[in-house]
Amino acid sequence: MNQNQTKKTFKEKWNDYFARRRYYIALEEQAKQDKIQAKREKEMQKQLEKDQKAQARRDKVTWYKKVKWAIQDFFHKINNSKPVVKVKDALSFVPRKLTRNLTHRKKKALWGVVFVIPLIIGFGYFFLIPFITTVFYSFSHIQTIGLNPVTGDNMGVITENIGFDNYQFVWNQHSTFRQRLLTSFGNTLLEVPLVLIFSLIIAVVLNTQFPGRSFVRAVFFMPVIFNSQAVEVAMKTGAELTAATAETTSTMFQGGFDFSFFLLEAGVPGGVVTFLGNVTSSIYDVITYSGVQILIFLSAIQSVPKHLYEAAKMEGATQYEIFWKITFPMVSPLMLTAGVYTVVDSFLRSDLLSILDYYSVNNFVALTGGLGMVTAHGIHAAMSWLFCLSSIILISLVLIVISRVVFYYDE
């Protein structure tokens, strides 16, 4: 009997212990919930006070608003005055007569065509005609007639079809064009993934909350401003000092540590060492020319619906899973835009442009092998087309590769 009573007492104590434990856990959870609720109410109160202050500032009549209202009232009176109304009626008389029997949809389509006509004219005159002209010039011997002795105007050019002589000179006989074209193609092919990966990582970091975020964003976009043509012309006076500083710095680092030699001595294959050497040597260029891509990815990340992140956090997803399952698929469509921009920007910084500028003058070049003479204008056109074709090929490769990982949320 005493033994049964002892067993029962032990069981009751055990149950009482777990009951108290559950009670204390419930109290802790309730305290946490109360603290979270108090914090939310405090934040809501702060936000409400902030909104009230902002609304009070908007409702306050300042001198700026008075001047703005006076200007608006002045232009409103002028716009509704009788002379202006008569002028508008006279100008709109003919369009009203022409579109009197048209439906609203057709009127909208007609006005759309009217607004597109200047763009079509500009595209045809400034792009399409020169584009087609360079095709003929690349297969022609071009000679200028000269200047008009009276007016001093250019009297035109004489063209003669010479087949592929211009292309043969550019590809086979020019000393540096083919090498520089292939080098630019390879550097761009290497630079595109590096710039895209670096830009996406920096955009994710800049999207987080930390002190000085606006300053860091400005720092990453500053190279885009400093690499503009206006700043480059303004800073040409310091080009020699910059070159001397860069040479001294590179010599100092090379003397301190040779990364490629270290990898070769460690038994790393030569191809891998070359790739890693090119990557490390282009780090500065990657950082310098990633400003626009960072802004593209940052705007894409900020446009991702917030409820996707909230649902993922409620399901217990980690930051790693959120990035690969939500952030990366949602920003992938803009990788096409960033990739094409990177290719175009890389080719615009290529050394080939200096060669093209060299052949922009009118002179003659003798072809070896008895093929006659070719002109600088024909060589310039052939180089431009080879440059254009290489850009198109690289852009097509980028679009094909990136389109395989693109995810469209609406679909």
mmCIF file with all atom_site columns, C-alpha atoms in Angstrom, residues 66-205:
data_model
loop_
_atom_site.group_PDB
_atom_site.id
_atom_site.type_symbol
_atom_site.label_atom_id
_atom_site.label_alt_id
_atom_site.label_comp_id
_atom_site.label_asym_id
_atom_site.label_entity_id
_atom_site.label_seq_id
_atom_site.pdbx_PDB_ins_code
_atom_site.Cartn_x
_atom_site.Cartn_y
_atom_site.Cartn_z
_atom_site.occupancy
_atom_site.B_iso_or_equiv
_atom_site.pdbx_formal_charge
_atom_site.auth_seq_id
_atom_site.auth_comp_id
_atom_site.auth_asym_id
_atom_site.auth_atom_id
_atom_site.pdbx_PDB_model_num
ATOM 1   C CA . LYS A 1 66  ? 2.060   81.692 -53.314  1.00 0.00 ? 66  LYS A CA 1
ATOM 2   C CA . VAL A 1 67  ? 4.421   82.364 -56.241  1.00 0.00 ? 67  VAL A CA 1
ATOM 3   C CA . LYS A 1 68  ? 3.510   79.013 -57.826  1.00 0.00 ? 68  LYS A CA 1
ATOM 4   C CA . TRP A 1 69  ? -0.222  79.714 -57.572  1.00 0.00 ? 69  TRP A CA 1
ATOM 5   C CA . ALA A 1 70  ? 0.250   83.202 -59.001  1.00 0.00 ? 70  ALA A CA 1
ATOM 6   C CA . ILE A 1 71  ? 2.162   81.839 -62.007  1.00 0.00 ? 71  ILE A CA 1
ATOM 7   C CA . GLN A 1 72  ? -0.442  79.129 -62.587  1.00 0.00 ? 72  GLN A CA 1
ATOM 8   C CA . ASP A 1 73  ? -3.257  81.673 -62.391  1.00 0.00 ? 73  ASP A CA 1
ATOM 9   C CA . PHE A 1 74  ? -1.416  83.966 -64.816  1.00 0.00 ? 74  PHE A CA 1
ATOM 10  C CA . PHE A 1 75  ? -0.943  81.252 -67.454  1.00 0.00 ? 75  PHE A CA 1
ATOM 11  C CA . HIS A 1 76  ? -4.534  80.051 -66.933  1.00 0.00 ? 76  HIS A CA 1
ATOM 12  C CA . LYS A 1 77  ? -5.846  83.530 -67.729  1.00 0.00 ? 77  LYS A CA 1
ATOM 13  C CA . ILE A 1 78  ? -3.615  83.794 -70.821  1.00 0.00 ? 78  ILE A CA 1
ATOM 14  C CA . ASN A 1 79  ? -4.661  80.340 -72.035  1.00 0.00 ? 79  ASN A CA 1
ATOM 15  C CA . ASN A 1 80  ? -8.358  81.230 -71.746  1.00 0.00 ? 80  ASN A CA 1
ATOM 16  C CA . SER A 1 81  ? -8.107  84.715 -73.195  1.00 0.00 ? 81  SER A CA 1
ATOM 17  C CA . LYS A 1 82  ? -9.975  85.476 -76.438  1.00 0.00 ? 82  LYS A CA 1
ATOM 18  C CA . PRO A 1 83  ? -6.902  85.960 -78.726  1.00 0.00 ? 83  PRO A CA 1
ATOM 19  C CA . VAL A 1 84  ? -5.341  82.676 -77.613  1.00 0.00 ? 84  VAL A CA 1
ATOM 20  C CA . VAL A 1 85  ? -8.661  80.833 -78.002  1.00 0.00 ? 85  VAL A CA 1
ATOM 21  C CA . LYS A 1 86  ? -9.053  82.213 -81.542  1.00 0.00 ? 86  LYS A CA 1
ATOM 22  C CA . VAL A 1 87  ? -5.486  81.140 -82.455  1.00 0.00 ? 87  VAL A CA 1
ATOM 23  C CA . LYS A 1 88  ? -6.120  77.621 -81.121  1.00 0.00 ? 88  LYS A CA 1
ATOM 24  C CA . ASP A 1 89  ? -9.388  77.389 -83.040  1.00 0.00 ? 89  ASP A CA 1
ATOM 25  C CA . ALA A 1 90  ? -7.650  78.487 -86.254  1.00 0.00 ? 90  ALA A CA 1
ATOM 26  C CA . LEU A 1 91  ? -4.827  75.983 -85.836  1.00 0.00 ? 91  LEU A CA 1
ATOM 27  C CA . SER A 1 92  ? -7.186  73.114 -85.038  1.00 0.00 ? 92  SER A CA 1
ATOM 28  C CA . PHE A 1 93  ? -9.691  73.926 -87.828  1.00 0.00 ? 93  PHE A CA 1
ATOM 29  C CA . VAL A 1 94  ? -8.003  71.794 -90.505  1.00 0.00 ? 94  VAL A CA 1
ATOM 30  C CA . PRO A 1 95  ? -7.327  68.766 -88.231  1.00 0.00 ? 95  PRO A CA 1
ATOM 31  C CA . ARG A 1 96  ? -10.954 68.849 -87.037  1.00 0.00 ? 96  ARG A CA 1
ATOM 32  C CA . LYS A 1 97  ? -12.207 68.887 -90.614  1.00 0.00 ? 97  LYS A CA 1
ATOM 33  C CA . LEU A 1 98  ? -9.965  65.982 -91.616  1.00 0.00 ? 98  LEU A CA 1
ATOM 34  C CA . THR A 1 99  ? -10.857 63.845 -88.605  1.00 0.00 ? 99  THR A CA 1
ATOM 35  C CA . ARG A 1 100 ? -14.537 64.784 -88.352  1.00 0.00 ? 100 ARG A CA 1
ATOM 36  C CA . ASN A 1 101 ? -15.834 61.422 -89.614  1.00 0.00 ? 101 ASN A CA 1
ATOM 37  C CA . LEU A 1 102 ? -13.250 59.251 -87.842  1.00 0.00 ? 102 LEU A CA 1
ATOM 38  C CA . THR A 1 103 ? -13.886 57.222 -84.719  1.00 0.00 ? 103 THR A CA 1
ATOM 39  C CA . HIS A 1 104 ? -12.052 57.926 -81.460  1.00 0.00 ? 104 HIS A CA 1
ATOM 40  C CA . ARG A 1 105 ? -9.818  54.876 -81.940  1.00 0.00 ? 105 ARG A CA 1
ATOM 41  C CA . LYS A 1 106 ? -8.804  55.954 -85.441  1.00 0.00 ? 106 LYS A CA 1
ATOM 42  C CA . LYS A 1 107 ? -8.124  59.504 -84.225  1.00 0.00 ? 107 LYS A CA 1
ATOM 43  C CA . LYS A 1 108 ? -5.783  58.161 -81.570  1.00 0.00 ? 108 LYS A CA 1
ATOM 44  C CA . ALA A 1 109 ? -4.018  55.975 -84.159  1.00 0.00 ? 109 ALA A CA 1
ATOM 45  C CA . LEU A 1 110 ? -3.677  58.945 -86.527  1.00 0.00 ? 110 LEU A CA 1
ATOM 46  C CA . TRP A 1 111 ? -2.169  61.177 -83.851  1.00 0.00 ? 111 TRP A CA 1
ATOM 47  C CA . GLY A 1 112 ? 0.204   58.363 -82.943  1.00 0.00 ? 112 GLY A CA 1
ATOM 48  C CA . VAL A 1 113 ? 1.421   58.265 -86.540  1.00 0.00 ? 113 VAL A CA 1
ATOM 49  C CA . VAL A 1 114 ? 1.819   62.062 -86.562  1.00 0.00 ? 114 VAL A CA 1
ATOM 50  C CA . PHE A 1 115 ? 4.034   61.953 -83.477  1.00 0.00 ? 115 PHE A CA 1
ATOM 51  C CA . VAL A 1 116 ? 6.113   59.051 -84.851  1.00 0.00 ? 116 VAL A CA 1
ATOM 52  C CA . ILE A 1 117 ? 6.783   60.710 -88.226  1.00 0.00 ? 117 ILE A CA 1
ATOM 53  C CA . PRO A 1 118 ? 9.657   62.957 -86.932  1.00 0.00 ? 118 PRO A CA 1
ATOM 54  C CA . LEU A 1 119 ? 11.304  59.898 -85.380  1.00 0.00 ? 119 LEU A CA 1
ATOM 55  C CA . ILE A 1 120 ? 10.988  57.966 -88.644  1.00 0.00 ? 120 ILE A CA 1
ATOM 56  C CA . ILE A 1 121 ? 12.458  60.874 -90.620  1.00 0.00 ? 121 ILE A CA 1
ATOM 57  C CA . GLY A 1 122 ? 15.360  61.221 -88.193  1.00 0.00 ? 122 GLY A CA 1
ATOM 58  C CA . PHE A 1 123 ? 15.983  57.467 -88.160  1.00 0.00 ? 123 PHE A CA 1
ATOM 59  C CA . GLY A 1 124 ? 16.006  57.262 -91.949  1.00 0.00 ? 124 GLY A CA 1
ATOM 60  C CA . TYR A 1 125 ? 18.174  60.331 -92.551  1.00 0.00 ? 125 TYR A CA 1
ATOM 61  C CA . PHE A 1 126 ? 20.661  60.038 -89.706  1.00 0.00 ? 126 PHE A CA 1
ATOM 62  C CA . PHE A 1 127 ? 20.933  56.233 -89.378  1.00 0.00 ? 127 PHE A CA 1
ATOM 63  C CA . LEU A 1 128 ? 19.424  54.170 -92.201  1.00 0.00 ? 128 LEU A CA 1
ATOM 64  C CA . ILE A 1 129 ? 20.951  56.076 -95.131  1.00 0.00 ? 129 ILE A CA 1
ATOM 65  C CA . PRO A 1 130 ? 24.496  56.170 -93.614  1.00 0.00 ? 130 PRO A CA 1
ATOM 66  C CA . PHE A 1 131 ? 24.087  52.531 -92.576  1.00 0.00 ? 131 PHE A CA 1
ATOM 67  C CA . ILE A 1 132 ? 23.353  51.440 -96.154  1.00 0.00 ? 132 ILE A CA 1
ATOM 68  C CA . THR A 1 133 ? 26.005  53.788 -97.546  1.00 0.00 ? 133 THR A CA 1
ATOM 69  C CA . THR A 1 134 ? 28.748  52.164 -95.449  1.00 0.00 ? 134 THR A CA 1
ATOM 70  C CA . VAL A 1 135 ? 27.827  48.799 -96.983  1.00 0.00 ? 135 VAL A CA 1
ATOM 71  C CA . PHE A 1 136 ? 28.590  50.114 -100.475 1.00 0.00 ? 136 PHE A CA 1
ATOM 72  C CA . TYR A 1 137 ? 31.671  52.018 -99.294  1.00 0.00 ? 137 TYR A CA 1
ATOM 73  C CA . SER A 1 138 ? 33.150  48.860 -97.734  1.00 0.00 ? 138 SER A CA 1
ATOM 74  C CA . PHE A 1 139 ? 33.231  47.236 -101.213 1.00 0.00 ? 139 PHE A CA 1
ATOM 75  C CA . SER A 1 140 ? 34.327  50.361 -103.104 1.00 0.00 ? 140 SER A CA 1
ATOM 76  C CA . HIS A 1 141 ? 37.328  52.460 -104.033 1.00 0.00 ? 141 HIS A CA 1
ATOM 77  C CA . ILE A 1 142 ? 36.322  55.974 -102.936 1.00 0.00 ? 142 ILE A CA 1
ATOM 78  C CA . GLN A 1 143 ? 37.877  59.140 -104.288 1.00 0.00 ? 143 GLN A CA 1
ATOM 79  C CA . THR A 1 144 ? 36.714  62.665 -103.555 1.00 0.00 ? 144 THR A CA 1
ATOM 80  C CA . ILE A 1 145 ? 36.117  64.966 -106.521 1.00 0.00 ? 145 ILE A CA 1
ATOM 81  C CA . GLY A 1 146 ? 37.371  68.002 -104.659 1.00 0.00 ? 146 GLY A CA 1
ATOM 82  C CA . LEU A 1 147 ? 36.067  71.376 -103.584 1.00 0.00 ? 147 LEU A CA 1
ATOM 83  C CA . ASN A 1 148 ? 34.079  73.828 -105.641 1.00 0.00 ? 148 ASN A CA 1
ATOM 84  C CA . PRO A 1 149 ? 36.464  76.696 -106.461 1.00 0.00 ? 149 PRO A CA 1
ATOM 85  C CA . VAL A 1 150 ? 33.637  79.236 -106.182 1.00 0.00 ? 150 VAL A CA 1
ATOM 86  C CA . THR A 1 151 ? 31.665  78.150 -103.116 1.00 0.00 ? 151 THR A CA 1
ATOM 87  C CA . GLY A 1 152 ? 34.268  75.952 -101.433 1.00 0.00 ? 152 GLY A CA 1
ATOM 88  C CA . ASP A 1 153 ? 31.743  73.129 -100.916 1.00 0.00 ? 153 ASP A CA 1
ATOM 89  C CA . ASN A 1 154 ? 32.579  69.443 -101.368 1.00 0.00 ? 154 ASN A CA 1
ATOM 90  C CA . MET A 1 155 ? 31.576  68.298 -104.843 1.00 0.00 ? 155 MET A CA 1
ATOM 91  C CA . GLY A 1 156 ? 31.055  64.634 -103.877 1.00 0.00 ? 156 GLY A CA 1
ATOM 92  C CA . VAL A 1 157 ? 32.850  61.314 -104.306 1.00 0.00 ? 157 VAL A CA 1
ATOM 93  C CA . ILE A 1 158 ? 33.484  58.768 -107.042 1.00 0.00 ? 158 ILE A CA 1
ATOM 94  C CA . THR A 1 159 ? 33.053  55.096 -106.106 1.00 0.00 ? 159 THR A CA 1
ATOM 95  C CA . GLU A 1 160 ? 34.351  52.021 -107.921 1.00 0.00 ? 160 GLU A CA 1
ATOM 96  C CA . ASN A 1 161 ? 33.558  48.462 -106.928 1.00 0.00 ? 161 ASN A CA 1
ATOM 97  C CA . ILE A 1 162 ? 36.704  46.557 -105.859 1.00 0.00 ? 162 ILE A CA 1
ATOM 98  C CA . GLY A 1 163 ? 35.114  43.531 -104.201 1.00 0.00 ? 163 GLY A CA 1
ATOM 99  C CA . PHE A 1 164 ? 36.565  42.354 -100.893 1.00 0.00 ? 164 PHE A CA 1
ATOM 100 C CA . ASP A 1 165 ? 39.884  44.235 -101.186 1.00 0.00 ? 165 ASP A CA 1
ATOM 101 C CA . ASN A 1 166 ? 39.074  46.504 -98.238  1.00 0.00 ? 166 ASN A CA 1
ATOM 102 C CA . TYR A 1 167 ? 38.203  43.522 -96.056  1.00 0.00 ? 167 TYR A CA 1
ATOM 103 C CA . GLN A 1 168 ? 41.313  41.656 -97.232  1.00 0.00 ? 168 GLN A CA 1
ATOM 104 C CA . PHE A 1 169 ? 43.523  44.589 -96.256  1.00 0.00 ? 169 PHE A CA 1
ATOM 105 C CA . VAL A 1 170 ? 41.824  44.997 -92.867  1.00 0.00 ? 170 VAL A CA 1
ATOM 106 C CA . TRP A 1 171 ? 41.914  41.306 -91.933  1.00 0.00 ? 171 TRP A CA 1
ATOM 107 C CA . ASN A 1 172 ? 45.170  40.110 -93.520  1.00 0.00 ? 172 ASN A CA 1
ATOM 108 C CA . GLN A 1 173 ? 47.491  43.065 -94.084  1.00 0.00 ? 173 GLN A CA 1
ATOM 109 C CA . HIS A 1 174 ? 46.692  45.526 -91.315  1.00 0.00 ? 174 HIS A CA 1
ATOM 110 C CA . SER A 1 175 ? 49.230  45.198 -88.527  1.00 0.00 ? 175 SER A CA 1
ATOM 111 C CA . THR A 1 176 ? 46.991  45.381 -85.441  1.00 0.00 ? 176 THR A CA 1
ATOM 112 C CA . PHE A 1 177 ? 43.266  45.424 -86.334  1.00 0.00 ? 177 PHE A CA 1
ATOM 113 C CA . ARG A 1 178 ? 42.605  41.667 -86.263  1.00 0.00 ? 178 ARG A CA 1
ATOM 114 C CA . GLN A 1 179 ? 44.576  41.204 -83.047  1.00 0.00 ? 179 GLN A CA 1
ATOM 115 C CA . ARG A 1 180 ? 42.824  44.106 -81.323  1.00 0.00 ? 180 ARG A CA 1
ATOM 116 C CA . LEU A 1 181 ? 39.404  42.942 -82.521  1.00 0.00 ? 181 LEU A CA 1
ATOM 117 C CA . LEU A 1 182 ? 39.929  39.435 -81.156  1.00 0.00 ? 182 LEU A CA 1
ATOM 118 C CA . THR A 1 183 ? 41.373  40.856 -77.928  1.00 0.00 ? 183 THR A CA 1
ATOM 119 C CA . SER A 1 184 ? 38.400  43.169 -77.482  1.00 0.00 ? 184 SER A CA 1
ATOM 120 C CA . PHE A 1 185 ? 36.038  40.278 -78.195  1.00 0.00 ? 185 PHE A CA 1
ATOM 121 C CA . GLY A 1 186 ? 37.731  38.076 -75.578  1.00 0.00 ? 186 GLY A CA 1
ATOM 122 C CA . ASN A 1 187 ? 37.953  40.841 -72.978  1.00 0.00 ? 187 ASN A CA 1
ATOM 123 C CA . THR A 1 188 ? 34.283  41.689 -73.423  1.00 0.00 ? 188 THR A CA 1
ATOM 124 C CA . LEU A 1 189 ? 33.322  38.026 -73.203  1.00 0.00 ? 189 LEU A CA 1
ATOM 125 C CA . LEU A 1 190 ? 35.216  37.833 -69.895  1.00 0.00 ? 190 LEU A CA 1
ATOM 126 C CA . GLU A 1 191 ? 33.992  41.185 -68.604  1.00 0.00 ? 191 GLU A CA 1
ATOM 127 C CA . VAL A 1 192 ? 30.244  40.595 -69.072  1.00 0.00 ? 192 VAL A CA 1
ATOM 128 C CA . PRO A 1 193 ? 29.796  37.805 -66.456  1.00 0.00 ? 193 PRO A CA 1
ATOM 129 C CA . LEU A 1 194 ? 32.179  39.532 -64.027  1.00 0.00 ? 194 LEU A CA 1
ATOM 130 C CA . VAL A 1 195 ? 30.313  42.836 -64.248  1.00 0.00 ? 195 VAL A CA 1
ATOM 131 C CA . LEU A 1 196 ? 26.880  41.192 -63.970  1.00 0.00 ? 196 LEU A CA 1
ATOM 132 C CA . ILE A 1 197 ? 27.844  39.067 -60.948  1.00 0.00 ? 197 ILE A CA 1
ATOM 133 C CA . PHE A 1 198 ? 29.594  41.958 -59.185  1.00 0.00 ? 198 PHE A CA 1
ATOM 134 C CA . SER A 1 199 ? 26.730  44.366 -59.904  1.00 0.00 ? 199 SER A CA 1
ATOM 135 C CA . LEU A 1 200 ? 24.100  41.950 -58.608  1.00 0.00 ? 200 LEU A CA 1
ATOM 136 C CA . ILE A 1 201 ? 26.039  41.290 -55.385  1.00 0.00 ? 201 ILE A CA 1
ATOM 137 C CA . ILE A 1 202 ? 26.600  44.995 -54.731  1.00 0.00 ? 202 ILE A CA 1
ATOM 138 C CA . ALA A 1 203 ? 22.936  45.759 -55.511  1.00 0.00 ? 203 ALA A CA 1
ATOM 139 C CA . VAL A 1 204 ? 21.808  43.169 -52.954  1.00 0.00 ? 204 VAL A CA 1
ATOM 140 C CA . VAL A 1 205 ? 24.165  44.672 -50.365  1.00 0.00 ? 205 VAL A CA 1
#
